[in-house]
XYZ file of N, CA and C in Angstrom:
375
model
N -33.746 66.176 -51.006
C -34.585 67.125 -50.283
C -33.666 68.104 -49.560
N -33.965 69.403 -49.668
C -33.134 70.399 -48.970
C -33.113 70.134 -47.461
N -31.966 70.369 -46.863
C -31.762 70.045 -45.449
C -32.737 70.756 -44.504
N -33.036 72.062 -44.678
C -34.000 72.689 -43.744
C -35.376 72.030 -43.782
N -35.835 71.656 -44.957
C -37.146 70.984 -45.065
C -37.071 69.607 -44.418
N -35.986 68.913 -44.647
C -35.792 67.588 -44.051
C -35.799 67.666 -42.531
N -35.096 68.664 -41.983
C -35.066 68.840 -40.525
C -36.451 69.163 -39.980
N -37.180 70.018 -40.689
C -38.535 70.387 -40.266
C -39.440 69.156 -40.228
N -39.342 68.312 -41.248
C -40.147 67.090 -41.287
C -39.738 66.121 -40.182
N -38.441 66.013 -39.932
C -37.956 65.114 -38.875
C -38.463 65.561 -37.510
N -38.381 66.846 -37.239
C -38.780 67.370 -35.932
C -40.278 67.248 -35.693
N -41.051 67.238 -36.762
C -42.505 67.235 -36.625
C -43.146 65.954 -37.157
N -42.377 64.888 -37.218
C -42.882 63.644 -37.807
C -44.108 63.115 -37.065
N -44.066 63.112 -35.747
C -45.212 62.604 -34.981
C -46.441 63.483 -35.186
N -46.247 64.792 -35.161
C -47.368 65.716 -35.378
C -47.976 65.508 -36.764
N -47.133 65.315 -37.756
C -47.612 65.089 -39.122
C -48.414 63.786 -39.194
N -47.899 62.728 -38.575
C -48.595 61.434 -38.611
C -49.943 61.514 -37.894
N -49.960 62.134 -36.724
C -51.221 62.256 -35.968
C -52.208 63.127 -36.752
N -51.724 64.229 -37.308
C -52.599 65.114 -38.083
C -53.190 64.381 -39.277
N -52.357 63.620 -39.959
C -52.851 62.901 -41.129
C -53.867 61.837 -40.731
N -53.670 61.234 -39.571
C -54.632 60.243 -39.069
C -56.000 60.892 -38.854
N -56.006 62.075 -38.245
C -57.274 62.781 -38.017
C -57.883 63.294 -39.319
N -57.052 63.720 -40.239
C -57.570 64.200 -41.524
C -58.284 63.061 -42.261
N -57.696 61.877 -42.230
C -58.337 60.730 -42.886
C -59.666 60.401 -42.216
N -59.706 60.445 -40.884
C -60.961 60.189 -40.171
C -62.007 61.226 -40.570
N -61.593 62.488 -40.595
C -62.527 63.554 -40.960
C -63.060 63.351 -42.379
N -62.152 63.118 -43.319
C -62.567 62.956 -44.714
C -63.389 61.685 -44.920
N -63.192 60.692 -44.053
C -63.946 59.447 -44.179
C -65.378 59.585 -43.675
N -65.601 60.539 -42.781
C -66.910 60.617 -42.134
C -67.738 61.827 -42.534
N -67.178 62.769 -43.288
C -67.963 63.924 -43.713
C -68.642 63.618 -45.042
N -69.665 64.376 -45.314
C -70.352 64.249 -46.596
C -69.498 64.896 -47.683
N -69.307 64.185 -48.750
C -68.537 64.734 -49.867
C -69.462 65.177 -50.995
N -70.721 65.391 -50.621
C -71.697 65.858 -51.605
C -71.257 67.233 -52.104
N -71.267 67.408 -53.359
C -70.883 68.692 -53.933
C -69.414 68.773 -54.298
N -68.641 67.788 -53.873
C -67.224 67.765 -54.249
C -67.123 67.164 -55.643
N -66.380 67.830 -56.493
C -66.240 67.358 -57.876
C -65.634 65.955 -57.891
N -66.184 65.108 -58.745
C -65.674 63.738 -58.867
C -64.828 63.623 -60.121
N -63.835 62.761 -60.027
C -62.962 62.490 -61.160
C -63.560 61.326 -61.940
N -63.692 61.486 -63.232
C -64.281 60.433 -64.052
C -63.232 59.425 -64.508
N -62.595 58.801 -63.545
C -61.641 57.729 -63.822
C -62.155 56.503 -63.100
N -62.154 55.383 -63.785
C -62.644 54.152 -63.195
C -61.891 53.849 -61.886
N -62.660 53.565 -60.841
C -62.111 53.227 -59.515
C -61.239 54.334 -58.921
N -61.515 55.581 -59.271
C -60.701 56.681 -58.740
C -60.789 56.768 -57.219
N -61.955 56.387 -56.651
C -62.047 56.446 -55.189
C -61.157 55.402 -54.530
N -61.008 54.243 -55.180
C -60.106 53.211 -54.627
C -58.656 53.695 -54.692
N -58.304 54.375 -55.759
C -56.954 54.944 -55.873
C -56.753 55.979 -54.771
N -57.787 56.782 -54.513
C -57.718 57.767 -53.434
C -57.502 57.113 -52.082
N -58.239 56.023 -51.830
C -58.063 55.285 -50.572
C -56.635 54.755 -50.466
N -56.160 54.138 -51.542
C -54.827 53.547 -51.536
C -53.767 54.615 -51.276
N -53.869 55.742 -51.951
C -52.881 56.820 -51.788
C -52.940 57.397 -50.368
N -54.151 57.608 -49.859
C -54.291 58.183 -48.510
C -53.660 57.268 -47.459
N -53.937 55.987 -47.550
C -53.379 55.055 -46.558
C -51.901 54.783 -46.800
N -51.451 54.927 -48.027
C -50.018 54.830 -48.311
C -49.286 55.972 -47.592
N -49.788 57.179 -47.722
C -49.170 58.334 -47.066
C -49.277 58.204 -45.549
N -50.442 57.742 -45.077
C -50.609 57.513 -43.627
C -49.578 56.507 -43.128
N -49.423 55.411 -43.855
C -48.440 54.403 -43.473
C -47.028 54.951 -43.490
N -46.668 55.670 -44.544
C -45.329 56.263 -44.620
C -45.065 57.168 -43.426
N -46.073 57.973 -43.078
C -45.866 58.915 -41.971
C -45.628 58.173 -40.654
N -46.391 57.114 -40.397
C -46.211 56.371 -39.135
C -44.945 55.534 -39.145
N -44.608 54.918 -40.280
C -43.370 54.133 -40.336
C -42.161 55.049 -40.167
N -42.270 56.271 -40.665
C -41.182 57.228 -40.500
C -41.011 57.601 -39.020
N -42.125 57.793 -38.314
C -42.050 58.122 -36.881
C -41.300 57.023 -36.128
N -41.546 55.779 -36.505
C -40.933 54.640 -35.807
C -39.816 54.009 -36.642
N -39.111 54.810 -37.411
C -38.092 54.254 -38.308
C -36.930 53.613 -37.549
N -36.682 54.013 -36.323
C -35.606 53.408 -35.536
C -36.096 52.262 -34.661
N -37.387 51.974 -34.750
C -37.994 50.887 -33.968
C -38.773 49.978 -34.919
N -38.054 49.357 -35.823
C -38.709 48.567 -36.864
C -39.478 47.367 -36.317
N -39.165 46.936 -35.116
C -39.907 45.806 -34.546
C -41.373 46.183 -34.318
N -41.654 47.469 -34.227
C -43.027 47.936 -34.013
C -43.810 48.062 -35.319
N -43.150 47.901 -36.436
C -43.824 48.092 -37.723
C -44.964 47.102 -37.949
N -44.812 45.888 -37.450
C -45.895 44.910 -37.600
C -47.146 45.407 -36.873
N -46.966 45.908 -35.652
C -48.099 46.431 -34.884
C -48.701 47.663 -35.571
N -47.839 48.526 -36.072
C -48.330 49.715 -36.775
C -49.139 49.302 -37.996
N -48.621 48.339 -38.735
C -49.328 47.856 -39.918
C -50.713 47.338 -39.540
N -50.757 46.498 -38.519
C -52.048 45.941 -38.090
C -52.991 47.037 -37.599
N -52.465 47.973 -36.814
C -53.312 49.061 -36.297
C -53.873 49.925 -37.429
N -53.048 50.209 -38.426
C -53.529 51.048 -39.532
C -54.581 50.316 -40.368
N -54.384 49.027 -40.560
C -55.389 48.255 -41.307
C -56.696 48.200 -40.511
N -56.600 47.974 -39.199
C -57.796 47.973 -38.348
C -58.446 49.360 -38.333
N -57.612 50.400 -38.296
C -58.127 51.776 -38.337
C -58.974 52.000 -39.603
N -58.467 51.527 -40.733
C -59.221 51.658 -41.980
C -60.524 50.878 -41.941
N -60.485 49.691 -41.340
C -61.706 48.876 -41.240
C -62.727 49.546 -40.323
N -62.249 50.106 -39.222
C -63.159 50.780 -38.277
C -63.814 51.988 -38.961
N -63.018 52.764 -39.682
C -63.596 53.929 -40.351
C -64.615 53.511 -41.409
N -64.327 52.436 -42.127
C -65.317 51.937 -43.096
C -66.593 51.516 -42.377
N -66.434 50.834 -41.232
C -67.597 50.427 -40.450
C -68.401 51.621 -39.954
N -67.690 52.653 -39.513
C -68.379 53.863 -39.039
C -69.114 54.564 -40.175
N -68.554 54.504 -41.373
C -69.251 55.095 -42.517
C -70.599 54.413 -42.728
N -70.617 53.113 -42.514
C -71.855 52.366 -42.736
C -72.851 52.465 -41.594
N -72.368 52.780 -40.391
C -73.273 52.810 -39.236
C -73.595 54.214 -38.740
N -72.639 55.133 -38.805
C -72.858 56.480 -38.261
C -73.401 57.472 -39.273
N -73.158 57.223 -40.531
C -73.562 58.203 -41.532
C -74.662 57.636 -42.427
N -75.426 58.532 -43.001
C -76.437 58.111 -43.969
C -75.988 58.438 -45.386
N -74.921 59.196 -45.489
C -74.462 59.657 -46.793
C -73.222 58.920 -47.275
N -72.661 58.033 -46.444
C -71.493 57.235 -46.835
C -71.846 55.764 -46.654
N -71.195 54.924 -47.394
C -71.440 53.494 -47.260
C -70.126 52.762 -47.015
N -70.197 51.690 -46.244
C -69.023 50.850 -46.031
C -68.813 50.009 -47.283
N -67.573 49.848 -47.665
C -67.263 49.122 -48.898
C -66.042 48.237 -48.646
N -66.225 46.955 -48.885
C -65.144 45.997 -48.683
C -63.949 46.312 -49.579
N -64.219 46.769 -50.788
C -63.125 47.098 -51.704
C -62.337 48.319 -51.223
N -63.023 49.235 -50.540
C -62.302 50.361 -49.932
C -61.354 49.854 -48.852
N -61.821 48.873 -48.080
C -60.954 48.290 -47.043
C -59.734 47.629 -47.671
N -59.928 46.939 -48.785
C -58.790 46.329 -49.479
C -57.823 47.404 -49.976
N -58.373 48.496 -50.498
C -57.518 49.597 -50.978
C -56.750 50.213 -49.815
N -57.429 50.390 -48.681
C -56.761 50.946 -47.497
C -55.614 50.032 -47.056
N -55.909 48.759 -46.927
C -54.889 47.802 -46.483
C -53.741 47.728 -47.492
N -54.063 47.776 -48.762
C -53.018 47.740 -49.796
C -52.099 48.944 -49.684
N -52.675 50.118 -49.429
C -51.865 51.322 -49.264
C -50.905 51.190 -48.086
N -51.392 50.641 -46.983
C -50.540 50.452 -45.799
C -49.430 49.451 -46.100
N -49.768 48.348 -46.759
C -48.765 47.321 -47.052
C -47.719 47.827 -48.049
N -48.140 48.602 -49.013
C -47.169 49.183 -49.962
C -46.254 50.167 -49.230
N -46.830 50.952 -48.318
C -46.004 51.875 -47.519
C -44.999 51.113 -46.673
N -45.411 49.976 -46.121
C -44.498 49.142 -45.344
C -43.341 48.675 -46.218
N -43.649 48.199 -47.399
C -42.613 47.721 -48.321
C -41.669 48.849 -48.734
N -42.234 49.977 -49.112
C -41.411 51.128 -49.538
C -40.530 51.609 -48.386
N -41.090 51.694 -47.183
C -40.312 52.144 -46.021
C -39.175 51.183 -45.735
N -39.477 49.897 -45.795
C -38.449 48.886 -45.528
C -37.322 48.978 -46.561
N -37.681 49.046 -47.837
C -36.672 49.112 -48.896
C -35.865 50.407 -48.805
N -36.517 51.495 -48.472
C -35.836 52.790 -48.360
C -34.810 52.770 -47.220
N -35.219 52.219 -46.075
C -34.274 52.148 -44.955
C -33.141 51.160 -45.235
N -33.447 50.055 -45.889
C -32.386 49.099 -46.252
C -31.368 49.762 -47.183
N -31.868 50.542 -48.135
C -30.975 51.226 -49.074
C -30.096 52.232 -48.340
N -30.667 52.927 -47.361
C -29.886 53.925 -46.597
C -28.812 53.262 -45.737
N -29.087 52.053 -45.280
C -28.132 51.351 -44.435
C -26.920 50.863 -45.226
N -27.100 50.623 -46.522
C -25.992 50.112 -47.346
C -25.121 51.210 -47.916
């Protein structure tokens, strides 16, 4: 990655993570009626997994020098996904809570944890 882009991402890591957290909340609670759907089996689960993977990467990057906090971040992100699924089922009439979406969300966070850990281990060696 070019150094200016890397520096820009480093300086704004917290802003990026917070922004992505709000974007996921927004996209989880708005009506997606009229948005084109992809005709791939379980494409929404892949979307959940990718979104939470990126969310996890962004937060693990913010706390990359405080790895002891990663367990708490992991738990908070998984709970965040569960809360948003619950809100979809209780606050909206156009979205439904789905246990498989929660599994996809948690899987994305756990994969991000693994990738972040392996990436930092590789950089240390």
